[in-house]
Short mmCIF file of C-alpha atoms (C1' of nucleotides) in Angstrom, two decimals:
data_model
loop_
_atom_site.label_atom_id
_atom_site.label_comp_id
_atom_site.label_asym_id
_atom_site.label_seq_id
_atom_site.Cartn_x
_atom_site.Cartn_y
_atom_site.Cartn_z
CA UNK Y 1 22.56 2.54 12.90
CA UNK Y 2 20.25 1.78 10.32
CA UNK Y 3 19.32 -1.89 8.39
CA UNK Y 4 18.32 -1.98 4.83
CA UNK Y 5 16.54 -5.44 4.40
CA UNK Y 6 16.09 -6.27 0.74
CA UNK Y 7 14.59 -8.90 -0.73
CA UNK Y 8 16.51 -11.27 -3.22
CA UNK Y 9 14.75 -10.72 -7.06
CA UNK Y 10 11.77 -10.30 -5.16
CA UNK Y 11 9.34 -11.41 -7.72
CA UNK Y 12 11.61 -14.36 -9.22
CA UNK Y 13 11.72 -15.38 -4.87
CA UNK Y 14 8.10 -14.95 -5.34
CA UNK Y 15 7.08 -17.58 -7.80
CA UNK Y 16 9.82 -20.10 -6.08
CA UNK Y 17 8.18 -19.98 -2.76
CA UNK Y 18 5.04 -22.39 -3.94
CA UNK Y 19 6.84 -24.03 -7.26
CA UNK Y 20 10.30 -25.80 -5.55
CA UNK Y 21 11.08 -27.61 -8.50
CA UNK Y 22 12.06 -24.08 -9.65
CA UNK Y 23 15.11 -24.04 -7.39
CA UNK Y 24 18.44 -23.77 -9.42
CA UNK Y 25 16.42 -22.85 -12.24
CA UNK Y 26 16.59 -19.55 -14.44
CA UNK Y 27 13.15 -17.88 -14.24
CA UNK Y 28 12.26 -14.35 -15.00
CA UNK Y 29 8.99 -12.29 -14.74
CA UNK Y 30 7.95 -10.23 -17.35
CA UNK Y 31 6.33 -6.31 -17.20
CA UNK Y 32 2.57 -5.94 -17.53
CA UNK Y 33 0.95 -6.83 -21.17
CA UNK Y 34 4.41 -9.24 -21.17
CA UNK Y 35 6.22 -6.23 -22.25
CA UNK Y 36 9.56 -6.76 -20.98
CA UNK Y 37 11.61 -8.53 -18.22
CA UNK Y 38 11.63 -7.02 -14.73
CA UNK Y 39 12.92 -9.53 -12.23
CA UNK Y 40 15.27 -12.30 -12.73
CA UNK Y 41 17.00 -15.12 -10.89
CA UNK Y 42 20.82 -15.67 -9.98
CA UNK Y 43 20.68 -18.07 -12.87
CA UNK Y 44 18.66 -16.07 -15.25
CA UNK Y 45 21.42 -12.61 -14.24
CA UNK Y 46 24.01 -16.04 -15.34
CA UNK Y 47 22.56 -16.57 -18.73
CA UNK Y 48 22.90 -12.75 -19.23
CA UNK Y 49 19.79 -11.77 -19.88
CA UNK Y 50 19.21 -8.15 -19.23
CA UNK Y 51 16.55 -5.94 -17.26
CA UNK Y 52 14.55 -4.29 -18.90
CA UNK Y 53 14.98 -6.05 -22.16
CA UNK Y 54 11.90 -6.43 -25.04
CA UNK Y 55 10.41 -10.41 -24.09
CA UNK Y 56 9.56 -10.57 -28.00
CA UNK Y 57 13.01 -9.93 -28.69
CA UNK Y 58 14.32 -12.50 -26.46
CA UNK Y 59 11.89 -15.22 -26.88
CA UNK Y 60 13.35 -17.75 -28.45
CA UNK Y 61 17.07 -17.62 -27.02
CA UNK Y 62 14.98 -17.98 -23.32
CA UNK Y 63 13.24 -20.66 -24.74
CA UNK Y 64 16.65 -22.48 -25.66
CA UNK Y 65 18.09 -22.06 -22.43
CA UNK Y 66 14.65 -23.30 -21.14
CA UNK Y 67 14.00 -20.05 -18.89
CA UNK Y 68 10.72 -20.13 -17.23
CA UNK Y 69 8.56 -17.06 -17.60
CA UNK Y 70 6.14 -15.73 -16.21
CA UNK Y 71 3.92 -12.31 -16.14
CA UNK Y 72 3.65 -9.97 -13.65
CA UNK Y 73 1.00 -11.80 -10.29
CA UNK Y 74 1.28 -8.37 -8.34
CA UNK Y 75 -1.88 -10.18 -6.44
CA UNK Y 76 0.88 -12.59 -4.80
CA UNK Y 77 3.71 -10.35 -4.37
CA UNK Y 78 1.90 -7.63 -2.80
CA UNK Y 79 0.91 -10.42 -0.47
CA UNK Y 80 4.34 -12.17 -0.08
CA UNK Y 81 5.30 -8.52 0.76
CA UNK Y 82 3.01 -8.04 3.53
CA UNK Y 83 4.05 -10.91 4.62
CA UNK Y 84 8.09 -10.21 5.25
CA UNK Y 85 7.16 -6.57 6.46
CA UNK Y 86 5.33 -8.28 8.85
CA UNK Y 87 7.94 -10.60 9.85
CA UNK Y 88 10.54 -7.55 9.94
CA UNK Y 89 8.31 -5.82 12.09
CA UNK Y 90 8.90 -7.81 14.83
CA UNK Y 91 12.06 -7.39 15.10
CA UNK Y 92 12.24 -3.13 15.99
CA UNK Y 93 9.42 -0.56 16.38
CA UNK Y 94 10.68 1.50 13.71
CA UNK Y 95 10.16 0.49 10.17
CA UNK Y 96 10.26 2.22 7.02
CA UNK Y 97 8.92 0.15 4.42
CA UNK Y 98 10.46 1.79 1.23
CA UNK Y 99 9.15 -0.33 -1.55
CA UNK Y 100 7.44 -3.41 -2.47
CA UNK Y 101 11.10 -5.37 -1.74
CA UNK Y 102 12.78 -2.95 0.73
CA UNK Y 103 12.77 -1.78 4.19
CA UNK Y 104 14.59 0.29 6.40
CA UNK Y 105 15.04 -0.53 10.23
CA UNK Y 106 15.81 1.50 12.57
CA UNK Y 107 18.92 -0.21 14.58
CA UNK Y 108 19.47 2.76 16.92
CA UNK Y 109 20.96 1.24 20.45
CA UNK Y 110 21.25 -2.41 18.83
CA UNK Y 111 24.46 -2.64 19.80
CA UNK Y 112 23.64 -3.28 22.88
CA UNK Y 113 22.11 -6.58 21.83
CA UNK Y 114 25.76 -7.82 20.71
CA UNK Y 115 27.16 -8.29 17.17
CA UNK Y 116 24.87 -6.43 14.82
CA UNK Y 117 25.97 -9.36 12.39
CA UNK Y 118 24.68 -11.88 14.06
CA UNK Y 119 21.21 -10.20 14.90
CA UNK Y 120 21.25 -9.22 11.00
CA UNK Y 121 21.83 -12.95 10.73
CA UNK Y 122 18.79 -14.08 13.04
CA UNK Y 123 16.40 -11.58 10.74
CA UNK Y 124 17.06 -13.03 7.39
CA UNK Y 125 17.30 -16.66 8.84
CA UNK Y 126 13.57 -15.76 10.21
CA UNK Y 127 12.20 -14.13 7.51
CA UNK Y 128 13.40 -17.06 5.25
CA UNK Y 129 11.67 -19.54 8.00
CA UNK Y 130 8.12 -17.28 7.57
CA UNK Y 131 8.10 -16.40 4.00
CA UNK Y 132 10.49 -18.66 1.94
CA UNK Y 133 12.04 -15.21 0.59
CA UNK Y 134 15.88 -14.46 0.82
CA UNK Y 135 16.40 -11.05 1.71
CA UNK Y 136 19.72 -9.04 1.86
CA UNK Y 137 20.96 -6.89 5.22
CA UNK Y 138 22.87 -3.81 4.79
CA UNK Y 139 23.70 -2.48 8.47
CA UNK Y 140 25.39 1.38 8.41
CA UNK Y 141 25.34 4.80 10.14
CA UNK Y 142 22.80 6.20 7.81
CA UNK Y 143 20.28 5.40 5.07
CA UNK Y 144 22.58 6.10 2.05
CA UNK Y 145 25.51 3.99 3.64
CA UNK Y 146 22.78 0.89 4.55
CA UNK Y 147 21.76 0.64 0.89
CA UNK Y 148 25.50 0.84 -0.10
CA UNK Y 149 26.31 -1.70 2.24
CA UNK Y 150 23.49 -4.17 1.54
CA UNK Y 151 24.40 -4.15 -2.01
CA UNK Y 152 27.68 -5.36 -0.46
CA UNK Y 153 26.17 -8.14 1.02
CA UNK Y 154 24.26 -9.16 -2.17
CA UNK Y 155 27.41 -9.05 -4.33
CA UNK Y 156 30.04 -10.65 -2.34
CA UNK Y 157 29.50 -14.12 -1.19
CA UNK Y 158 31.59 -14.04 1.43
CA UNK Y 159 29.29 -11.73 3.41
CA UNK Y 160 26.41 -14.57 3.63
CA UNK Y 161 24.04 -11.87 2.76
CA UNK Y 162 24.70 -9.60 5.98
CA UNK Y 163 27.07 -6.59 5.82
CA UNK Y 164 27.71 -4.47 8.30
CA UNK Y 165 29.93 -0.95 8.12
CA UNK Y 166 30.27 -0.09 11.80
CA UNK Y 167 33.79 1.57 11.57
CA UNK Y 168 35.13 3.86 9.69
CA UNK Y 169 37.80 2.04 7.93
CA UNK Y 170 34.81 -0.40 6.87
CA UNK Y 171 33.24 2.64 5.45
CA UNK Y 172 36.03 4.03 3.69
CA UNK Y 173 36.97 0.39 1.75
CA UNK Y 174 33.01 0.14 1.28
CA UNK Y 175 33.09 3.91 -0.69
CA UNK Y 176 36.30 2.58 -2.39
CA UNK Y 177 34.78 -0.40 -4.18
CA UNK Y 178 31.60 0.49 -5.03
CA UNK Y 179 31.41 3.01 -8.34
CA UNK Y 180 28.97 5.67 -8.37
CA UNK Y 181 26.66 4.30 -11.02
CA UNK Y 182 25.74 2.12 -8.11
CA UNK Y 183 25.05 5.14 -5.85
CA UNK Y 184 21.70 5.24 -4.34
CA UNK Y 185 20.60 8.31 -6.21
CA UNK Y 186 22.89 8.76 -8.70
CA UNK Y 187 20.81 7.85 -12.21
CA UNK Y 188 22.44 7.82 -15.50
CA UNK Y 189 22.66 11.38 -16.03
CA UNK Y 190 24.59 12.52 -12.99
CA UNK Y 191 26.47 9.00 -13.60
CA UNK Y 192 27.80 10.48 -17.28
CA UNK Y 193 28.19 14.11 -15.51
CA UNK Y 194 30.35 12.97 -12.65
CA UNK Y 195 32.66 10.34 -14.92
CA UNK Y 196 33.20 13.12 -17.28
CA UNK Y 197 35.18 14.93 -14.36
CA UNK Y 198 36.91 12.30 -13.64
CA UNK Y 199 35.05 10.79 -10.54
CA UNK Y 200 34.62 6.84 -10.50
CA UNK Y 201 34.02 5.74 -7.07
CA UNK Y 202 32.19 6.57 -4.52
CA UNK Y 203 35.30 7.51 -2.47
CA UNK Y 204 36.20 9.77 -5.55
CA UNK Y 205 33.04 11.66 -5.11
CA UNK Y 206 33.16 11.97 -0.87
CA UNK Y 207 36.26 13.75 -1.53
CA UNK Y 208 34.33 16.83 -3.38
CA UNK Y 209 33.85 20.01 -1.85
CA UNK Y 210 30.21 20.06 -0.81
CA UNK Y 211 29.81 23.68 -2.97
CA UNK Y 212 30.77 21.84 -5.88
CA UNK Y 213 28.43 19.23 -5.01
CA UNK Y 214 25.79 21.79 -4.35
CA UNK Y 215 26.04 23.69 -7.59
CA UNK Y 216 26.06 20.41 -10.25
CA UNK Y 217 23.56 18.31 -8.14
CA UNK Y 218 21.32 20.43 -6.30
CA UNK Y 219 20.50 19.89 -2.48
CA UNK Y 220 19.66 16.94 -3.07
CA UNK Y 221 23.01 15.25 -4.40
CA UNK Y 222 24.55 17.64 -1.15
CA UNK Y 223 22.62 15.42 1.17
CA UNK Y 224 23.43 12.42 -0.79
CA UNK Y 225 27.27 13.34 -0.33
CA UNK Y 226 26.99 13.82 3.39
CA UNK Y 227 24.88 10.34 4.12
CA UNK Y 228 27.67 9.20 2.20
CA UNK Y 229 30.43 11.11 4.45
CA UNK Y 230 28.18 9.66 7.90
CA UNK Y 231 26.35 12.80 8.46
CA UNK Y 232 22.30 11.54 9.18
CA UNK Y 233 20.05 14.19 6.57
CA UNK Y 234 17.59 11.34 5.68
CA UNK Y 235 15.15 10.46 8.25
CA UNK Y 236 13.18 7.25 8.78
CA UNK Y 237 9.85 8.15 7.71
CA UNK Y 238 7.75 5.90 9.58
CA UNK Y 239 3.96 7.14 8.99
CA UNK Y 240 3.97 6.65 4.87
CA UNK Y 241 2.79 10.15 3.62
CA UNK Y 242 -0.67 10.95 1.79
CA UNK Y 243 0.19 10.31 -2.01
CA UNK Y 244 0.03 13.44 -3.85
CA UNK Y 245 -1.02 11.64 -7.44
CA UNK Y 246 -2.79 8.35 -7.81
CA UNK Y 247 -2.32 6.90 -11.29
CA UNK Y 248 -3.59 3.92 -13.15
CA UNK Y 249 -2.46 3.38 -16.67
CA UNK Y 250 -2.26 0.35 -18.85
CA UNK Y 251 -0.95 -0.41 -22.19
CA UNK Y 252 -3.70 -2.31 -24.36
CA UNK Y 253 -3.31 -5.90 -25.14
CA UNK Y 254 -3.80 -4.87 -28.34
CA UNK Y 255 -4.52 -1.38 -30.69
CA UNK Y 256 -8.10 0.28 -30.26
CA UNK Y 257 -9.14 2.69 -32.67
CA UNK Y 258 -12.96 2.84 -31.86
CA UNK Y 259 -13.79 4.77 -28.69
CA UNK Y 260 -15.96 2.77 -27.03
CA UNK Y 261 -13.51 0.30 -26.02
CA UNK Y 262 -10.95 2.98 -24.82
CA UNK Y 263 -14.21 4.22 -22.49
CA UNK Y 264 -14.24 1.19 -21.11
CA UNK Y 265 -10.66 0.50 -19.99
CA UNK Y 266 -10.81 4.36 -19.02
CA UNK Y 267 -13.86 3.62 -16.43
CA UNK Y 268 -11.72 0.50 -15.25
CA UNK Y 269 -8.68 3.02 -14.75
CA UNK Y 270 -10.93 5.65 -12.95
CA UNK Y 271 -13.09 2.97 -10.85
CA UNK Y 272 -9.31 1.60 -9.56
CA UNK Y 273 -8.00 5.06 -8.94
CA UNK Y 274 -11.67 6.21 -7.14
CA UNK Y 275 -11.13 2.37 -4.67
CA UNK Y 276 -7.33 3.57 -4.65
CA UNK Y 277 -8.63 7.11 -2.87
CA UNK Y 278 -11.29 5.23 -0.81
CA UNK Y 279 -8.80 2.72 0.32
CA UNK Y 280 -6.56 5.68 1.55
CA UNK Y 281 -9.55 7.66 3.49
CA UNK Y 282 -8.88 10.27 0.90
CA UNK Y 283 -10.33 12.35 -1.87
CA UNK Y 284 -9.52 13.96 -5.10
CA UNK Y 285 -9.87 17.29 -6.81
CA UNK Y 286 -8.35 17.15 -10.40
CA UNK Y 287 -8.68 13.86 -12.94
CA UNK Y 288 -6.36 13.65 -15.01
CA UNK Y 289 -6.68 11.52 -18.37
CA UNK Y 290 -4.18 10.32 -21.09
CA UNK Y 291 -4.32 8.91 -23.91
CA UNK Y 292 -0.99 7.44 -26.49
CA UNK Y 293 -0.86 6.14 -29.38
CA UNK Y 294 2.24 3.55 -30.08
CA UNK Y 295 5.59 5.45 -29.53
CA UNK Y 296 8.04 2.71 -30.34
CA UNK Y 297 6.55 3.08 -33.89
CA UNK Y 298 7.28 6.87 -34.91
CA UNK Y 299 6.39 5.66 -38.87
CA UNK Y 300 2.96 5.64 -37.57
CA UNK Y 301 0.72 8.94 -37.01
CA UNK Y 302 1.45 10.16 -33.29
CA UNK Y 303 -1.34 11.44 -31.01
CA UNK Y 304 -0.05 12.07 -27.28
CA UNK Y 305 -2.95 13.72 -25.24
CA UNK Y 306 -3.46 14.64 -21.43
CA UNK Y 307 -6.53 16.26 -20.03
CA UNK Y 308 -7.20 17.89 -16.90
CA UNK Y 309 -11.07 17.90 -15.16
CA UNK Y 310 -11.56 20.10 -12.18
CA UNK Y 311 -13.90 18.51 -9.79
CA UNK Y 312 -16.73 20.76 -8.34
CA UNK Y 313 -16.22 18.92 -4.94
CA UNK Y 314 -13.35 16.69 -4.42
CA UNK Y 315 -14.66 13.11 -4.45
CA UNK Y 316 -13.79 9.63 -4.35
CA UNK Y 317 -16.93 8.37 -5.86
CA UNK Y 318 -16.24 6.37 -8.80
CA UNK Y 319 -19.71 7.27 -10.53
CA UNK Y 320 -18.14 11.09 -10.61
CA UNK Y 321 -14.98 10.14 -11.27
CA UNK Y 322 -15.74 7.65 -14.16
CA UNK Y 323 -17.77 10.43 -15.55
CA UNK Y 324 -15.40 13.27 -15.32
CA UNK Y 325 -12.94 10.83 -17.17
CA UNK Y 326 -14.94 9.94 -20.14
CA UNK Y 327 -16.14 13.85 -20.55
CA UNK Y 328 -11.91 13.82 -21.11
CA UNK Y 329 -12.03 11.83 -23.07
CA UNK Y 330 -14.62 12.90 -25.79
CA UNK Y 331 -12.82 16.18 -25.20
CA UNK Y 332 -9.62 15.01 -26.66
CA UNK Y 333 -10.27 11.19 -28.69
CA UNK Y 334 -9.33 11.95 -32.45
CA UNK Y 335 -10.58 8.75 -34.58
CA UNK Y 336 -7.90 7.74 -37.14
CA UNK Y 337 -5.28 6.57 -34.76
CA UNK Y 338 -4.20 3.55 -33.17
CA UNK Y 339 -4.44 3.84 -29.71
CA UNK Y 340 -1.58 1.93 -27.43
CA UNK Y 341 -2.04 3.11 -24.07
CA UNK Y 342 -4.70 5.26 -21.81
CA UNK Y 343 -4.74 5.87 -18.32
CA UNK Y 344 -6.44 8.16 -15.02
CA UNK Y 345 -4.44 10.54 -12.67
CA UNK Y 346 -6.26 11.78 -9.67
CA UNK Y 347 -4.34 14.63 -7.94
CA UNK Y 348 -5.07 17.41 -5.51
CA UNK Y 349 -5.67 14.53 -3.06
CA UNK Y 350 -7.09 15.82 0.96
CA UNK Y 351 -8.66 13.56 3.16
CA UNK Y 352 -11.71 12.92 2.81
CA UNK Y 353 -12.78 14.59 6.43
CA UNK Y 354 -11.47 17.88 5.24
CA UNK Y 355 -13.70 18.30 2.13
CA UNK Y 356 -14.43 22.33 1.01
CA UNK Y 357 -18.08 22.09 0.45
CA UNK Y 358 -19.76 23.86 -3.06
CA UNK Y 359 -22.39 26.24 -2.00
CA UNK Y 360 -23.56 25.31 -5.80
CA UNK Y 361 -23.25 21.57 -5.23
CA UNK Y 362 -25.97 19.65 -6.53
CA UNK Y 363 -25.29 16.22 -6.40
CA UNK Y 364 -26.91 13.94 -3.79
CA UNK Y 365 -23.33 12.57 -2.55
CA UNK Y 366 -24.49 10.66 0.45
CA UNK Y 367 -26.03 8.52 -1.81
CA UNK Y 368 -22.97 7.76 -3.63
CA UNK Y 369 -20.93 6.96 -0.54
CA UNK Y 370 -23.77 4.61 0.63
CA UNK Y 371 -23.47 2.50 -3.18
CA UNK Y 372 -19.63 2.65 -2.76
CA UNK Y 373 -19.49 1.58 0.73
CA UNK Y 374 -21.76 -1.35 -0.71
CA UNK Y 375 -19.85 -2.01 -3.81
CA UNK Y 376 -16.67 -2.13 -1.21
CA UNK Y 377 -17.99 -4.40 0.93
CA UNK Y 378 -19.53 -7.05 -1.65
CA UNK Y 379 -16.49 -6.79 -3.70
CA UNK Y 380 -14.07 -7.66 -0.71
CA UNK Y 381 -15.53 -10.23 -0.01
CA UNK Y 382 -16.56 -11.49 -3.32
CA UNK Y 383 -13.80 -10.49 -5.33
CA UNK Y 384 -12.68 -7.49 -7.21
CA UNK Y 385 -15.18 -6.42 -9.59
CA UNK Y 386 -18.19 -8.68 -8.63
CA UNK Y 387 -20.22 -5.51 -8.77
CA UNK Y 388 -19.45 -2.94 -10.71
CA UNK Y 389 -20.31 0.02 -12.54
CA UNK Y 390 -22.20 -0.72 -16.09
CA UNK Y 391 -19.66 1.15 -18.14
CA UNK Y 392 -16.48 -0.73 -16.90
CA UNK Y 393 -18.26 -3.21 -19.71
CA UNK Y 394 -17.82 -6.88 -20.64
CA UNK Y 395 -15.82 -6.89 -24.05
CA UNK Y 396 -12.47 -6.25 -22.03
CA UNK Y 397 -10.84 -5.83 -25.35
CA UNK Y 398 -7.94 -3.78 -24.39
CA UNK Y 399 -7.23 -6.47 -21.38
CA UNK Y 400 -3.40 -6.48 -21.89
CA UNK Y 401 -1.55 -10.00 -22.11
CA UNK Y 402 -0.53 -11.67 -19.09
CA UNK Y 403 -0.44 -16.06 -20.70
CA UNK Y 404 2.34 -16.79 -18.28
CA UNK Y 405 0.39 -15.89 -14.68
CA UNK Y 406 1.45 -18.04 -11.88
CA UNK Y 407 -1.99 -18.94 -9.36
CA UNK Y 408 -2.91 -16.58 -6.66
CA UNK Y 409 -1.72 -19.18 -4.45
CA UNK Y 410 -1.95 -16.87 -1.27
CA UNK Y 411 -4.90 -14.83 -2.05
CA UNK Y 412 -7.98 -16.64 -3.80
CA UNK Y 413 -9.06 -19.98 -1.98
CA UNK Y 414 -9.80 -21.83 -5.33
CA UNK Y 415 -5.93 -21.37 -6.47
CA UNK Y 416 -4.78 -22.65 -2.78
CA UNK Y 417 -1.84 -25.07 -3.53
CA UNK Y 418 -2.56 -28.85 -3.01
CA UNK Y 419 -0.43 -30.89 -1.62
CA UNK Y 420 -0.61 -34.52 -2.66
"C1'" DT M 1 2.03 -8.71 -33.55
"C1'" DC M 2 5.16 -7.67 -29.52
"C1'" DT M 3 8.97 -2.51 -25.90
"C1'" DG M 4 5.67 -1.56 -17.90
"C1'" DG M 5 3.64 1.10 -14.32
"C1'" DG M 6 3.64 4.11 -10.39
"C1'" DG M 7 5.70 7.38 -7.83
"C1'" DT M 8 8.88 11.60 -5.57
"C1'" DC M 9 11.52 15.93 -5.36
"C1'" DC M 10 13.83 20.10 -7.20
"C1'" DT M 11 14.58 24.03 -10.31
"C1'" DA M 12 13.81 27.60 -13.63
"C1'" DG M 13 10.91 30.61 -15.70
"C1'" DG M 14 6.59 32.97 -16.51
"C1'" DA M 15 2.52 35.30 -14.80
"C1'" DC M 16 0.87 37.86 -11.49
"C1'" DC M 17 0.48 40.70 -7.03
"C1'" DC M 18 1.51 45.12 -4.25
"C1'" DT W 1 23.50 57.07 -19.04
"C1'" DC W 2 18.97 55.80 -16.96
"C1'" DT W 3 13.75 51.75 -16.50
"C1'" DG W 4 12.29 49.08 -8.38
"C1'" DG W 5 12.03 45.57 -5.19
"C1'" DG W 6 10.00 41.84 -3.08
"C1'" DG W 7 6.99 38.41 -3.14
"C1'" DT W 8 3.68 34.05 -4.49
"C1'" DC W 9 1.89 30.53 -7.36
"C1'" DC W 10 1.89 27.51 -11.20
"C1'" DT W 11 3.88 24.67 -14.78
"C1'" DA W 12 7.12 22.15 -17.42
"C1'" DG W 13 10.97 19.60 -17.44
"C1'" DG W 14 14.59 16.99 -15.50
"C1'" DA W 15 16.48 14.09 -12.18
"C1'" DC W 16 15.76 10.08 -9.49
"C1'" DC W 17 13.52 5.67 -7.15
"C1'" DC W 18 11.31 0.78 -7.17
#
DNA sequence: TCTGGGGTCCTAGGACCC
DNA sequence: TCTGGGGTCCTAGGACCC
């Protein structure tokens, strides 16, 4: 058996945990720049406010139900995260954690410990005691039937936030109410395909023949089907993989049309991709830059640009890497349009051990490693960005908008919470 | 004024090899 | 009429996830 713990609107739980007078209260947490809502509360999902939609569209009516808002404090939920992994780790040696919210556990033999509901029961009650977040507990025979039964749990009341499919006449009423737009793995576009032949529920689409299933969703809607039917194709994968792409991107706070601003938020993006790659023991061979102007207005000239750097040795430096960036850059910046968004993709990542030296290679690297390992070191310790490189600059114009940031109240020792 | 960011996997088709 | 067969690698695009 496998557990699917999942944490209640994560980042809504998030701010609640050090504001209790938020309790009962509709909140919702916006995208970076404020862009648009990604996380809401019970009361918030009430009011009918939607994911994903536009905050400047919705201001005001938020503002008349008296919603509170906030932006994005990835500081503190990467943190709060850490935090109930940690917690769930206790409880087996074999974790997956799947997301920022989301973990698998790996409940093989836990029967032996008694009712899986009640050990289900114990997790969430301790992870609540430890964190302050409310998580969800989906308990089933494989991956694909754990997140279909922990968004059991969530929905129905009645479960108290614990559901657990260990027969299979649970199973088969589980496949029967659920529909398959709510199919891990099933997006929108296999959600049109398989309504269009007729196939509504979950059960509906178990009852396929696997060719079928094969030819219209490739292997991987087959193994979807079979999870679904019981049959174990997913694996716990408990050593998380090297990342094959690193990416930073933002969206400006506001248009930039000059290019030195743009270099400067690119050198931010390649100095957090370069500590991204140190971070992970790991180096890259290809950077990657883009660079948009505003889609959501097509009445305005378009410009949509990528641009691919080889590196002559992969690296992790973020002198070389800030430098192969802005070369990009000059490559491909067109003045005359208003620039939205820019970002830095490092791919062809190895670790850093297993570097292919460049007979040719000029460039004193040891020397690099020894100011990054500084620059590490001062800046852990110190804060992000105490020392930096010159052109990561000071004008931070393209700094997107975040007016509604809770405190770091878990992280940074001056935004500790008081208590009075 | 204002619409997020960061990932994965699979497939088809083209270029190229012998 | 008829124009080989068997591969690899790369890229773009589409699907999905949180």
């Amino acid at each position: 058996m496998y557990a699917l713990i999942d944490c209640n609107n994560f980042y809504a739980s998030c701010e609640r945990v050090f504001n209790p007078s938020l309790n009962g209260k509709p909140i919702v947490v916006l995208s970076n720049n404020d862009g648009c809502v990604i996380a809401r509360s019970n009361e918030a999902k009430a009011l009918g406010i939607d994911m994903g939609g536009a905050y400047f569209m919705i201001e005001e009516a938020l503002k008349k139900h008296n919603v509170f808002v906030f932006s994005s404090n990835y500081t503190l939920y990467g943190d709060m995260s850490q935090r109930v992994m940690n917690t769930l780790a206790e409880f087996t040696p074999e974790i997956e954690v799947y997301s920022i919210d989301e973990s698998f556990l790996n409940f093989e033999g836990f029967e032996l410990l008694g009712d899986l509901k009640i050990y289900g029961t114990t997790i969430r009650n301790t992870v609540f005691r430890n964190t302050g977040i409310p998580v969800s507990i989906g308990i089933a025979p494989t991956k694909a039937l754990a997140k279909l039964s922990n968004r059991i749990a969530k929905k129905n009341k009645e479960y108290n936030h614990v559901c657990v499919l260990d027969s299979q006449e649970k199973i088969m009423a589980a496949l029967k109410i659920t529909t398959v737009d709510n199919i891990w793995g099933i997006g929108r576009a296999y959600h049109n395909f398989l309504l269009n032949h007729g196939i509504q529920t979950t059960y509906d689409f178990v009852q396929q023949p696997e060719e079928w299933v094969r030819k219209n969703m490739s292997v991987v809607g087959l193994r979807l089907h079979k999870e679904l039917k019981g049959e174990k194709c997913l694996e716990l994968e408990l050593v998380a993989m090297a990342k094959q792409n690193i990416c930073t991107s933002r969206s400006f706070g506001r248009y930039l049309t000059d290019i030195d601003p743009i270099k400067e938020a690119m050198s931010n993006f390649a100095s957090r991709c370069a500590l991204k790659l140190r971070k992970d023991k790991s180096v890259c061979t290809l950077v990657q830059i883009l660079l948009h102007t505003n889609k959501h207005k097509p009445d305005q000239p378009q410009y949509f640009v990528n641009k691919v750097i080889t590196l002559p040795v992969p690296t992790n430096s973020t002198i070389e890497l800030i430098q192969a960036s802005l070369r990009a850059l000059d490559l491909v910046y067109k003045p005359g349009y208003r620039y939205m968004k820019c970002g830095v993709i490092v791919s062809g990542i190895v670790p850093e051990d297993r570097v292919q030296q460049n007979l040719f290679d000029t460039v004193d690297r040891s020397k690099h490693n020894k100011v990054t390992t500084i620059m590490d070191k001062l800046n852990k310790s110190l804060g992000a960005d105490f020392v930096k490189v010159g052109s990561l600059g000071v004008t931070k114009q393209w700094h997107l908008k975040a007016e509604k940031l809770s405190q770091c109240y878990s992280t940074r020792w001056d935004e500790i919470i008081v208590i009075k």
